[in-house]
Structures are given as C-alpha cells and as structure tokens.
Amino acid sequence: HLPLVESGGGLVQPGGSLRLSCAASGFAQAHHAIGWFRQALGKEREGVSCISSEGGRTVYADSVAGRFTISGDDTMNTVYLQMNSLKPEDTADYYCATTPDYSDCLNNILDFGSWGPGTHVTVSS
C-alpha cells in the first residue's frame, strides 16, 4: 500500500483550532479504516481517533473526545482531523495510517500500515 500523506500542522495558541488532512491513494486503502496517532517528544505514539472505511463509525481517545472530530470526504480518499480547543499537551507529531480491522483500532497500533511522514502541531502562546 502506498503511504498516506498528512498536512495541516502548524503553530497555534492554546484554545485555537487546526484541521489536519490525511490523503490516501483511494484504491489502495479501500475497505481500510484510517486512524490518527500522535507522538510527543519523548513519549510513545498514541492513538487519537479512528474512522471506519465507510465513514460511519468513529472513536476517540479520552484526551481528545469532545474537542477533536474525525471525518472523511465522500470517497474517503481524504480524512480530516478537526482539532478545537487545543491545549499545550496536544503538541506532537501527528500521523495517519490504515488498518483492515477497525475494532479497538486505537489500541492496535501494530495493525496499522501505510504510515505517512507526519505533520507537526505546536500549541503554545
């Protein structure tokens, strides 16, 4: 599978918003769920949110629930992560990846592939 490509990161003040995009190659990711992960400096990569292949199911980590929203376009070739009410602890490199198995996706990081190079988010005043 071709790697995904993330974009949309940047510097934002606490309380601000950013929208990340994850571009997939379409056919290569057909029937695959897509997940967003993040890795802060010195910490392990953690699951943030997942969306099922058809876009009908979503799940969020407790740390971002109510603030972040995952969505996809009609073809699910692009998946977005809308991040609102950002906090300094959201600072991290954000990655998207695919998995054929949506179930418990936030915890099954080893099942994911086609990792993109990541996009960096800094939340700071």
mmCIF file of N, CA and C in Angstrom:
data_model
loop_
_atom_site.group_PDB
_atom_site.id
_atom_site.type_symbol
_atom_site.label_atom_id
_atom_site.label_comp_id
_atom_site.label_asym_id
_atom_site.label_seq_id
_atom_site.Cartn_x
_atom_site.Cartn_y
_atom_site.Cartn_z
ATOM 1 N N HIS A 1 0.826 -1.178 0.000
ATOM 2 C CA HIS A 1 0.000 0.000 0.000
ATOM 3 C C HIS A 1 0.873 1.246 0.000
ATOM 4 N N LEU A 2 0.390 2.241 -0.686
ATOM 5 C CA LEU A 2 1.120 3.488 -0.724
ATOM 6 C C LEU A 2 0.966 4.212 0.608
ATOM 7 N N PRO A 3 2.004 4.958 1.030
ATOM 8 C CA PRO A 3 1.886 5.700 2.287
ATOM 9 C C PRO A 3 0.879 6.826 2.157
ATOM 10 N N LEU A 4 0.288 7.158 3.269
ATOM 11 C CA LEU A 4 -0.600 8.293 3.332
ATOM 12 C C LEU A 4 0.232 9.570 3.482
ATOM 13 N N VAL A 5 -0.398 10.714 3.287
ATOM 14 C CA VAL A 5 0.306 11.985 3.405
ATOM 15 C C VAL A 5 -0.502 12.917 4.287
ATOM 16 N N GLU A 6 0.110 13.342 5.395
ATOM 17 C CA GLU A 6 -0.559 14.262 6.304
ATOM 18 C C GLU A 6 -0.191 15.707 5.972
ATOM 19 N N SER A 7 -1.084 16.613 6.303
ATOM 20 C CA SER A 7 -0.807 18.045 6.151
ATOM 21 C C SER A 7 -1.692 18.821 7.117
ATOM 22 N N GLY A 8 -1.369 20.099 7.272
ATOM 23 C CA GLY A 8 -2.212 20.973 8.086
ATOM 24 C C GLY A 8 -1.657 21.337 9.445
ATOM 25 N N GLY A 9 -0.521 20.786 9.803
ATOM 26 C CA GLY A 9 0.057 21.116 11.096
ATOM 27 C C GLY A 9 0.578 22.542 11.124
ATOM 28 N N GLY A 10 0.950 22.977 12.316
ATOM 29 C CA GLY A 10 1.481 24.327 12.463
ATOM 30 C C GLY A 10 1.496 24.763 13.904
ATOM 31 N N LEU A 11 1.695 26.049 14.087
ATOM 32 C CA LEU A 11 1.728 26.653 15.419
ATOM 33 C C LEU A 11 0.387 27.324 15.691
ATOM 34 N N VAL A 12 -0.173 27.047 16.850
ATOM 35 C CA VAL A 12 -1.456 27.635 17.219
ATOM 36 C C VAL A 12 -1.431 27.945 18.706
ATOM 37 N N GLN A 13 -2.154 28.974 19.093
ATOM 38 C CA GLN A 13 -2.231 29.335 20.502
ATOM 39 C C GLN A 13 -3.189 28.415 21.235
ATOM 40 N N PRO A 14 -3.004 28.256 22.525
ATOM 41 C CA PRO A 14 -3.970 27.467 23.305
ATOM 42 C C PRO A 14 -5.388 27.986 23.096
ATOM 43 N N GLY A 15 -6.303 27.044 22.935
ATOM 44 C CA GLY A 15 -7.686 27.401 22.659
ATOM 45 C C GLY A 15 -8.004 27.520 21.188
ATOM 46 N N GLY A 16 -6.981 27.498 20.372
ATOM 47 C CA GLY A 16 -7.175 27.636 18.942
ATOM 48 C C GLY A 16 -7.550 26.331 18.266
ATOM 49 N N SER A 17 -7.631 26.388 16.940
ATOM 50 C CA SER A 17 -8.058 25.234 16.148
ATOM 51 C C SER A 17 -7.122 24.999 14.973
ATOM 52 N N LEU A 18 -7.054 23.764 14.563
ATOM 53 C CA LEU A 18 -6.345 23.360 13.347
ATOM 54 C C LEU A 18 -7.129 22.219 12.722
ATOM 55 N N ARG A 19 -7.006 22.083 11.416
ATOM 56 C CA ARG A 19 -7.574 20.924 10.734
ATOM 57 C C ARG A 19 -6.465 20.198 9.981
ATOM 58 N N LEU A 20 -6.261 18.975 10.370
ATOM 59 C CA LEU A 20 -5.277 18.127 9.700
ATOM 60 C C LEU A 20 -5.958 17.345 8.590
ATOM 61 N N SER A 21 -5.216 17.081 7.538
ATOM 62 C CA SER A 21 -5.713 16.272 6.430
ATOM 63 C C SER A 21 -4.820 15.067 6.228
ATOM 64 N N CYS A 22 -5.440 13.969 5.833
ATOM 65 C CA CYS A 22 -4.721 12.732 5.540
ATOM 66 C C CYS A 22 -5.160 12.285 4.160
ATOM 67 N N ALA A 23 -4.262 12.348 3.204
ATOM 68 C CA ALA A 23 -4.579 11.994 1.831
ATOM 69 C C ALA A 23 -4.205 10.544 1.570
ATOM 70 N N ALA A 24 -5.204 9.773 1.113
ATOM 71 C CA ALA A 24 -4.987 8.361 0.794
ATOM 72 C C ALA A 24 -5.013 8.181 -0.722
ATOM 73 N N SER A 25 -4.570 7.028 -1.179
ATOM 74 C CA SER A 25 -4.485 6.816 -2.623
ATOM 75 C C SER A 25 -5.745 6.169 -3.176
ATOM 76 N N GLY A 26 -6.762 6.035 -2.360
ATOM 77 C CA GLY A 26 -8.029 5.537 -2.865
ATOM 78 C C GLY A 26 -8.089 4.030 -2.876
ATOM 79 N N PHE A 27 -7.809 3.449 -4.009
ATOM 80 C CA PHE A 27 -7.960 2.011 -4.147
ATOM 81 C C PHE A 27 -7.110 1.248 -3.146
ATOM 82 N N ALA A 28 -5.912 1.753 -2.915
ATOM 83 C CA ALA A 28 -5.006 1.049 -2.013
ATOM 84 C C ALA A 28 -5.545 0.987 -0.602
ATOM 85 N N GLN A 29 -6.352 1.944 -0.231
ATOM 86 C CA GLN A 29 -6.883 1.970 1.126
ATOM 87 C C GLN A 29 -8.352 1.556 1.179
ATOM 88 N N ALA A 30 -8.863 0.972 0.109
ATOM 89 C CA ALA A 30 -10.258 0.574 0.102
ATOM 90 C C ALA A 30 -10.524 -0.425 1.212
ATOM 91 N N HIS A 31 -11.641 -0.240 1.884
ATOM 92 C CA HIS A 31 -12.069 -1.143 2.940
ATOM 93 C C HIS A 31 -11.148 -1.125 4.156
ATOM 94 N N HIS A 32 -10.368 -0.084 4.271
ATOM 95 C CA HIS A 32 -9.485 0.064 5.416
ATOM 96 C C HIS A 32 -9.945 1.232 6.271
ATOM 97 N N ALA A 33 -9.920 1.038 7.558
ATOM 98 C CA ALA A 33 -10.148 2.145 8.474
ATOM 99 C C ALA A 33 -8.908 3.024 8.502
ATOM 100 N N ILE A 34 -9.077 4.256 8.863
ATOM 101 C CA ILE A 34 -7.949 5.178 8.970
ATOM 102 C C ILE A 34 -7.897 5.742 10.382
ATOM 103 N N GLY A 35 -6.714 5.777 10.911
ATOM 104 C CA GLY A 35 -6.530 6.283 12.260
ATOM 105 C C GLY A 35 -5.552 7.432 12.307
ATOM 106 N N TRP A 36 -5.761 8.306 13.266
ATOM 107 C CA TRP A 36 -4.821 9.381 13.563
ATOM 108 C C TRP A 36 -4.104 9.019 14.865
ATOM 109 N N PHE A 37 -2.815 9.196 14.846
ATOM 110 C CA PHE A 37 -1.986 8.942 16.008
ATOM 111 C C PHE A 37 -1.123 10.173 16.247
ATOM 112 N N ARG A 38 -0.567 10.274 17.420
ATOM 113 C CA ARG A 38 0.347 11.377 17.684
ATOM 114 C C ARG A 38 1.473 10.890 18.585
ATOM 115 N N GLN A 39 2.589 11.569 18.463
ATOM 116 C CA GLN A 39 3.738 11.229 19.276
ATOM 117 C C GLN A 39 4.398 12.509 19.744
ATOM 118 N N ALA A 40 4.350 12.723 21.030
ATOM 119 C CA ALA A 40 5.011 13.872 21.622
ATOM 120 C C ALA A 40 6.472 13.546 21.891
ATOM 121 N N LEU A 41 7.281 14.562 22.017
ATOM 122 C CA LEU A 41 8.706 14.369 22.230
ATOM 123 C C LEU A 41 8.942 13.528 23.485
ATOM 124 N N GLY A 42 9.661 12.446 23.320
ATOM 125 C CA GLY A 42 9.986 11.594 24.447
ATOM 126 C C GLY A 42 8.897 10.645 24.890
ATOM 127 N N LYS A 43 7.801 10.608 24.160
ATOM 128 C CA LYS A 43 6.695 9.739 24.533
ATOM 129 C C LYS A 43 6.387 8.740 23.423
ATOM 130 N N GLU A 44 5.626 7.713 23.781
ATOM 131 C CA GLU A 44 5.236 6.718 22.803
ATOM 132 C C GLU A 44 4.115 7.264 21.907
ATOM 133 N N ARG A 45 4.039 6.683 20.723
ATOM 134 C CA ARG A 45 2.956 7.051 19.819
ATOM 135 C C ARG A 45 1.636 6.541 20.393
ATOM 136 N N GLU A 46 0.614 7.382 20.341
ATOM 137 C CA GLU A 46 -0.677 7.017 20.907
ATOM 138 C C GLU A 46 -1.802 7.260 19.909
ATOM 139 N N GLY A 47 -2.837 6.461 20.038
ATOM 140 C CA GLY A 47 -3.987 6.620 19.179
ATOM 141 C C GLY A 47 -4.805 7.831 19.568
ATOM 142 N N VAL A 48 -5.266 8.570 18.583
ATOM 143 C CA VAL A 48 -6.071 9.769 18.803
ATOM 144 C C VAL A 48 -7.516 9.532 18.368
ATOM 145 N N SER A 49 -7.677 9.036 17.155
ATOM 146 C CA SER A 49 -9.019 8.832 16.624
ATOM 147 C C SER A 49 -8.958 7.893 15.429
ATOM 148 N N CYS A 50 -10.059 7.173 15.199
ATOM 149 C CA CYS A 50 -10.176 6.303 14.043
ATOM 150 C C CYS A 50 -11.522 6.510 13.378
ATOM 151 N N ILE A 51 -11.555 6.236 12.096
ATOM 152 C CA ILE A 51 -12.808 6.270 11.348
ATOM 153 C C ILE A 51 -12.866 5.015 10.493
ATOM 154 N N SER A 52 -14.029 4.399 10.439
ATOM 155 C CA SER A 52 -14.180 3.162 9.673
ATOM 156 C C SER A 52 -14.108 3.446 8.178
ATOM 157 N N SER A 53 -13.937 2.389 7.401
ATOM 158 C CA SER A 53 -13.701 2.546 5.968
ATOM 159 C C SER A 53 -14.846 3.262 5.253
ATOM 160 N N GLU A 54 -16.069 3.058 5.729
ATOM 161 C CA GLU A 54 -17.219 3.717 5.091
ATOM 162 C C GLU A 54 -17.554 5.043 5.743
ATOM 163 N N GLY A 55 -16.832 5.352 6.821
ATOM 164 C CA GLY A 55 -17.010 6.641 7.488
ATOM 165 C C GLY A 55 -18.110 6.685 8.512
ATOM 166 N N GLY A 56 -18.753 5.568 8.757
ATOM 167 C CA GLY A 56 -19.905 5.587 9.641
ATOM 168 C C GLY A 56 -19.600 5.424 11.116
ATOM 169 N N ARG A 57 -18.420 4.973 11.432
ATOM 170 C CA ARG A 57 -18.058 4.746 12.832
ATOM 171 C C ARG A 57 -16.789 5.520 13.157
ATOM 172 N N THR A 58 -16.787 6.120 14.329
ATOM 173 C CA THR A 58 -15.625 6.864 14.776
ATOM 174 C C THR A 58 -15.367 6.561 16.244
ATOM 175 N N VAL A 59 -14.150 6.767 16.644
ATOM 176 C CA VAL A 59 -13.780 6.559 18.052
ATOM 177 C C VAL A 59 -12.683 7.560 18.384
ATOM 178 N N TYR A 60 -12.663 7.978 19.651
ATOM 179 C CA TYR A 60 -11.707 8.987 20.083
ATOM 180 C C TYR A 60 -11.026 8.580 21.379
ATOM 181 N N ALA A 61 -9.797 8.995 21.524
ATOM 182 C CA ALA A 61 -9.133 8.844 22.812
ATOM 183 C C ALA A 61 -9.812 9.777 23.812
ATOM 184 N N ASP A 62 -9.809 9.375 25.070
ATOM 185 C CA ASP A 62 -10.450 10.190 26.094
ATOM 186 C C ASP A 62 -9.863 11.608 26.144
ATOM 187 N N SER A 63 -8.593 11.715 25.867
ATOM 188 C CA SER A 63 -7.907 13.002 25.983
ATOM 189 C C SER A 63 -8.351 14.020 24.937
ATOM 190 N N VAL A 64 -8.992 13.549 23.873
ATOM 191 C CA VAL A 64 -9.406 14.477 22.802
ATOM 192 C C VAL A 64 -10.912 14.458 22.552
ATOM 193 N N ALA A 65 -11.623 13.549 23.174
ATOM 194 C CA ALA A 65 -13.073 13.444 22.958
ATOM 195 C C ALA A 65 -13.749 14.763 23.310
ATOM 196 N N GLY A 66 -14.621 15.197 22.410
ATOM 197 C CA GLY A 66 -15.319 16.455 22.624
ATOM 198 C C GLY A 66 -14.585 17.660 22.052
ATOM 199 N N ARG A 67 -13.330 17.477 21.718
ATOM 200 C CA ARG A 67 -12.536 18.580 21.140
ATOM 201 C C ARG A 67 -12.128 18.300 19.694
ATOM 202 N N PHE A 68 -11.871 17.052 19.387
ATOM 203 C CA PHE A 68 -11.429 16.667 18.045
ATOM 204 C C PHE A 68 -12.576 15.956 17.325
ATOM 205 N N THR A 69 -12.614 16.120 16.008
ATOM 206 C CA THR A 69 -13.605 15.433 15.190
ATOM 207 C C THR A 69 -12.924 14.864 13.961
ATOM 208 N N ILE A 70 -13.117 13.573 13.735
ATOM 209 C CA ILE A 70 -12.573 12.913 12.548
ATOM 210 C C ILE A 70 -13.684 12.783 11.519
ATOM 211 N N SER A 71 -13.340 12.985 10.262
ATOM 212 C CA SER A 71 -14.335 12.874 9.195
ATOM 213 C C SER A 71 -13.621 12.552 7.897
ATOM 214 N N GLY A 72 -14.383 12.168 6.894
ATOM 215 C CA GLY A 72 -13.800 11.887 5.600
ATOM 216 C C GLY A 72 -14.633 12.499 4.495
ATOM 217 N N ASP A 73 -14.030 12.688 3.336
ATOM 218 C CA ASP A 73 -14.813 13.167 2.203
ATOM 219 C C ASP A 73 -15.656 12.025 1.659
ATOM 220 N N ASP A 74 -16.415 12.292 0.597
ATOM 221 C CA ASP A 74 -17.361 11.289 0.108
ATOM 222 C C ASP A 74 -16.680 9.996 -0.313
ATOM 223 N N THR A 75 -15.478 10.103 -0.821
ATOM 224 C CA THR A 75 -14.760 8.921 -1.299
ATOM 225 C C THR A 75 -13.884 8.308 -0.215
ATOM 226 N N MET A 76 -13.760 8.996 0.907
ATOM 227 C CA MET A 76 -12.846 8.593 1.984
ATOM 228 C C MET A 76 -11.402 8.568 1.496
ATOM 229 N N ASN A 77 -11.119 9.307 0.436
ATOM 230 C CA ASN A 77 -9.735 9.434 -0.015
ATOM 231 C C ASN A 77 -8.982 10.470 0.810
ATOM 232 N N THR A 78 -9.722 11.340 1.455
ATOM 233 C CA THR A 78 -9.120 12.308 2.369
ATOM 234 C C THR A 78 -9.864 12.238 3.693
ATOM 235 N N VAL A 79 -9.112 12.090 4.750
ATOM 236 C CA VAL A 79 -9.682 12.048 6.100
ATOM 237 C C VAL A 79 -9.147 13.239 6.868
ATOM 238 N N TYR A 80 -10.031 13.881 7.594
ATOM 239 C CA TYR A 80 -9.678 15.097 8.308
ATOM 240 C C TYR A 80 -9.708 14.862 9.819
ATOM 241 N N LEU A 81 -8.924 15.659 10.503
ATOM 242 C CA LEU A 81 -8.990 15.695 11.957
ATOM 243 C C LEU A 81 -9.132 17.161 12.350
ATOM 244 N N GLN A 82 -10.339 17.544 12.698
ATOM 245 C CA GLN A 82 -10.597 18.900 13.160
ATOM 246 C C GLN A 82 -10.272 18.962 14.641
ATOM 247 N N MET A 83 -9.360 19.833 14.994
ATOM 248 C CA MET A 83 -8.901 19.928 16.379
ATOM 249 C C MET A 83 -9.265 21.296 16.929
ATOM 250 N N ASN A 84 -10.135 21.316 17.911
ATOM 251 C CA ASN A 84 -10.577 22.554 18.545
ATOM 252 C C ASN A 84 -10.129 22.584 19.996
ATOM 253 N N SER A 85 -10.183 23.763 20.579
ATOM 254 C CA SER A 85 -9.806 23.937 21.989
ATOM 255 C C SER A 85 -8.465 23.286 22.280
ATOM 256 N N LEU A 86 -7.512 23.561 21.440
ATOM 257 C CA LEU A 86 -6.202 22.920 21.565
ATOM 258 C C LEU A 86 -5.502 23.331 22.850
ATOM 259 N N LYS A 87 -4.765 22.383 23.387
ATOM 260 C CA LYS A 87 -4.035 22.569 24.632
ATOM 261 C C LYS A 87 -2.548 22.346 24.377
ATOM 262 N N PRO A 88 -1.699 22.903 25.207
ATOM 263 C CA PRO A 88 -0.257 22.651 25.024
ATOM 264 C C PRO A 88 0.090 21.165 24.996
ATOM 265 N N GLU A 89 -0.638 20.363 25.725
ATOM 266 C CA GLU A 89 -0.350 18.928 25.733
ATOM 267 C C GLU A 89 -0.756 18.228 24.442
ATOM 268 N N ASP A 90 -1.406 18.933 23.533
ATOM 269 C CA ASP A 90 -1.691 18.374 22.208
ATOM 270 C C ASP A 90 -0.500 18.512 21.265
ATOM 271 N N THR A 91 0.529 19.208 21.715
ATOM 272 C CA THR A 91 1.724 19.369 20.898
ATOM 273 C C THR A 91 2.346 18.014 20.613
ATOM 274 N N ALA A 92 2.530 17.709 19.332
ATOM 275 C CA ALA A 92 3.056 16.405 18.940
ATOM 276 C C ALA A 92 3.195 16.349 17.422
ATOM 277 N N ASP A 93 3.848 15.299 16.967
ATOM 278 C CA ASP A 93 3.792 14.935 15.556
ATOM 279 C C ASP A 93 2.551 14.072 15.363
ATOM 280 N N TYR A 94 1.758 14.404 14.365
ATOM 281 C CA TYR A 94 0.520 13.680 14.108
ATOM 282 C C TYR A 94 0.675 12.857 12.828
ATOM 283 N N TYR A 95 0.243 11.611 12.913
ATOM 284 C CA TYR A 95 0.374 10.674 11.816
ATOM 285 C C TYR A 95 -0.979 10.039 11.502
ATOM 286 N N CYS A 96 -1.172 9.665 10.240
ATOM 287 C CA CYS A 96 -2.324 8.840 9.904
ATOM 288 C C CYS A 96 -1.822 7.538 9.293
ATOM 289 N N ALA A 97 -2.646 6.528 9.398
ATOM 290 C CA ALA A 97 -2.282 5.192 8.914
ATOM 291 C C ALA A 97 -3.566 4.407 8.697
ATOM 292 N N THR A 98 -3.448 3.248 8.056
ATOM 293 C CA THR A 98 -4.620 2.444 7.750
ATOM 294 C C THR A 98 -4.555 1.084 8.439
ATOM 295 N N THR A 99 -5.711 0.518 8.657
ATOM 296 C CA THR A 99 -5.812 -0.829 9.197
ATOM 297 C C THR A 99 -7.019 -1.518 8.584
ATOM 298 N N PRO A 100 -6.903 -2.829 8.314
ATOM 299 C CA PRO A 100 -8.066 -3.544 7.790
ATOM 300 C C PRO A 100 -9.095 -3.869 8.870
ATOM 301 N N ASP A 101 -8.725 -3.651 10.133
ATOM 302 C CA ASP A 101 -9.589 -4.017 11.240
ATOM 303 C C ASP A 101 -9.865 -2.793 12.107
ATOM 304 N N TYR A 102 -11.096 -2.278 12.027
ATOM 305 C CA TYR A 102 -11.464 -1.078 12.792
ATOM 306 C C TYR A 102 -11.562 -1.351 14.293
ATOM 307 N N SER A 103 -11.909 -2.581 14.651
ATOM 308 C CA SER A 103 -12.194 -2.870 16.053
ATOM 309 C C SER A 103 -10.994 -2.577 16.935
ATOM 310 N N ASP A 104 -11.238 -1.854 18.031
ATOM 311 C CA ASP A 104 -10.212 -1.498 19.009
ATOM 312 C C ASP A 104 -9.012 -0.840 18.343
ATOM 313 N N CYS A 105 -9.266 -0.059 17.319
ATOM 314 C CA CYS A 105 -8.179 0.452 16.482
ATOM 315 C C CYS A 105 -7.228 1.347 17.266
ATOM 316 N N LEU A 106 -7.710 2.078 18.254
ATOM 317 C CA LEU A 106 -6.818 2.985 18.970
ATOM 318 C C LEU A 106 -5.721 2.235 19.722
ATOM 319 N N ASN A 107 -5.967 0.999 20.049
ATOM 320 C CA ASN A 107 -5.008 0.224 20.838
ATOM 321 C C ASN A 107 -4.210 -0.772 20.018
ATOM 322 N N ASN A 108 -4.556 -0.958 18.762
ATOM 323 C CA ASN A 108 -3.883 -1.959 17.929
ATOM 324 C C ASN A 108 -2.961 -1.288 16.923
ATOM 325 N N ILE A 109 -2.034 -0.492 17.417
ATOM 326 C CA ILE A 109 -1.156 0.275 16.534
ATOM 327 C C ILE A 109 -0.326 -0.619 15.620
ATOM 328 N N LEU A 110 -0.018 -1.802 16.062
ATOM 329 C CA LEU A 110 0.789 -2.709 15.239
ATOM 330 C C LEU A 110 0.035 -3.210 14.011
ATOM 331 N N ASP A 111 -1.291 -3.073 14.013
ATOM 332 C CA ASP A 111 -2.078 -3.499 12.860
ATOM 333 C C ASP A 111 -2.097 -2.455 11.747
ATOM 334 N N PHE A 112 -1.558 -1.274 12.033
ATOM 335 C CA PHE A 112 -1.623 -0.175 11.074
ATOM 336 C C PHE A 112 -0.432 -0.184 10.121
ATOM 337 N N GLY A 113 -0.688 0.285 8.897
ATOM 338 C CA GLY A 113 0.366 0.400 7.908
ATOM 339 C C GLY A 113 0.160 1.654 7.079
ATOM 340 N N SER A 114 0.992 1.780 6.065
ATOM 341 C CA SER A 114 0.937 2.942 5.160
ATOM 342 C C SER A 114 1.101 4.253 5.921
ATOM 343 N N TRP A 115 1.950 4.234 6.917
ATOM 344 C CA TRP A 115 2.164 5.430 7.730
ATOM 345 C C TRP A 115 2.689 6.577 6.880
ATOM 346 N N GLY A 116 2.131 7.753 7.124
ATOM 347 C CA GLY A 116 2.644 8.945 6.477
ATOM 348 C C GLY A 116 3.840 9.488 7.235
ATOM 349 N N PRO A 117 4.480 10.531 6.710
ATOM 350 C CA PRO A 117 5.652 11.116 7.362
ATOM 351 C C PRO A 117 5.310 11.963 8.574
ATOM 352 N N GLY A 118 4.032 12.307 8.735
ATOM 353 C CA GLY A 118 3.613 13.086 9.891
ATOM 354 C C GLY A 118 3.567 14.577 9.613
ATOM 355 N N THR A 119 2.839 15.265 10.468
ATOM 356 C CA THR A 119 2.769 16.724 10.429
ATOM 357 C C THR A 119 2.823 17.214 11.867
ATOM 358 N N HIS A 120 3.589 18.273 12.090
ATOM 359 C CA HIS A 120 3.833 18.687 13.458
ATOM 360 C C HIS A 120 2.834 19.758 13.897
ATOM 361 N N VAL A 121 2.348 19.590 15.115
ATOM 362 C CA VAL A 121 1.443 20.559 15.727
ATOM 363 C C VAL A 121 2.088 21.086 17.000
ATOM 364 N N THR A 122 2.184 22.386 17.092
ATOM 365 C CA THR A 122 2.683 23.029 18.311
ATOM 366 C C THR A 122 1.597 23.943 18.854
ATOM 367 N N VAL A 123 1.242 23.725 20.103
ATOM 368 C CA VAL A 123 0.252 24.564 20.763
ATOM 369 C C VAL A 123 0.981 25.347 21.846
ATOM 370 N N SER A 124 1.130 26.624 21.604
ATOM 371 C CA SER A 124 1.923 27.438 22.518
ATOM 372 C C SER A 124 1.552 28.901 22.351
ATOM 373 N N SER A 125 1.645 29.630 23.449
ATOM 374 C CA SER A 125 1.408 31.070 23.399
ATOM 375 C C SER A 125 2.716 31.820 23.191
#
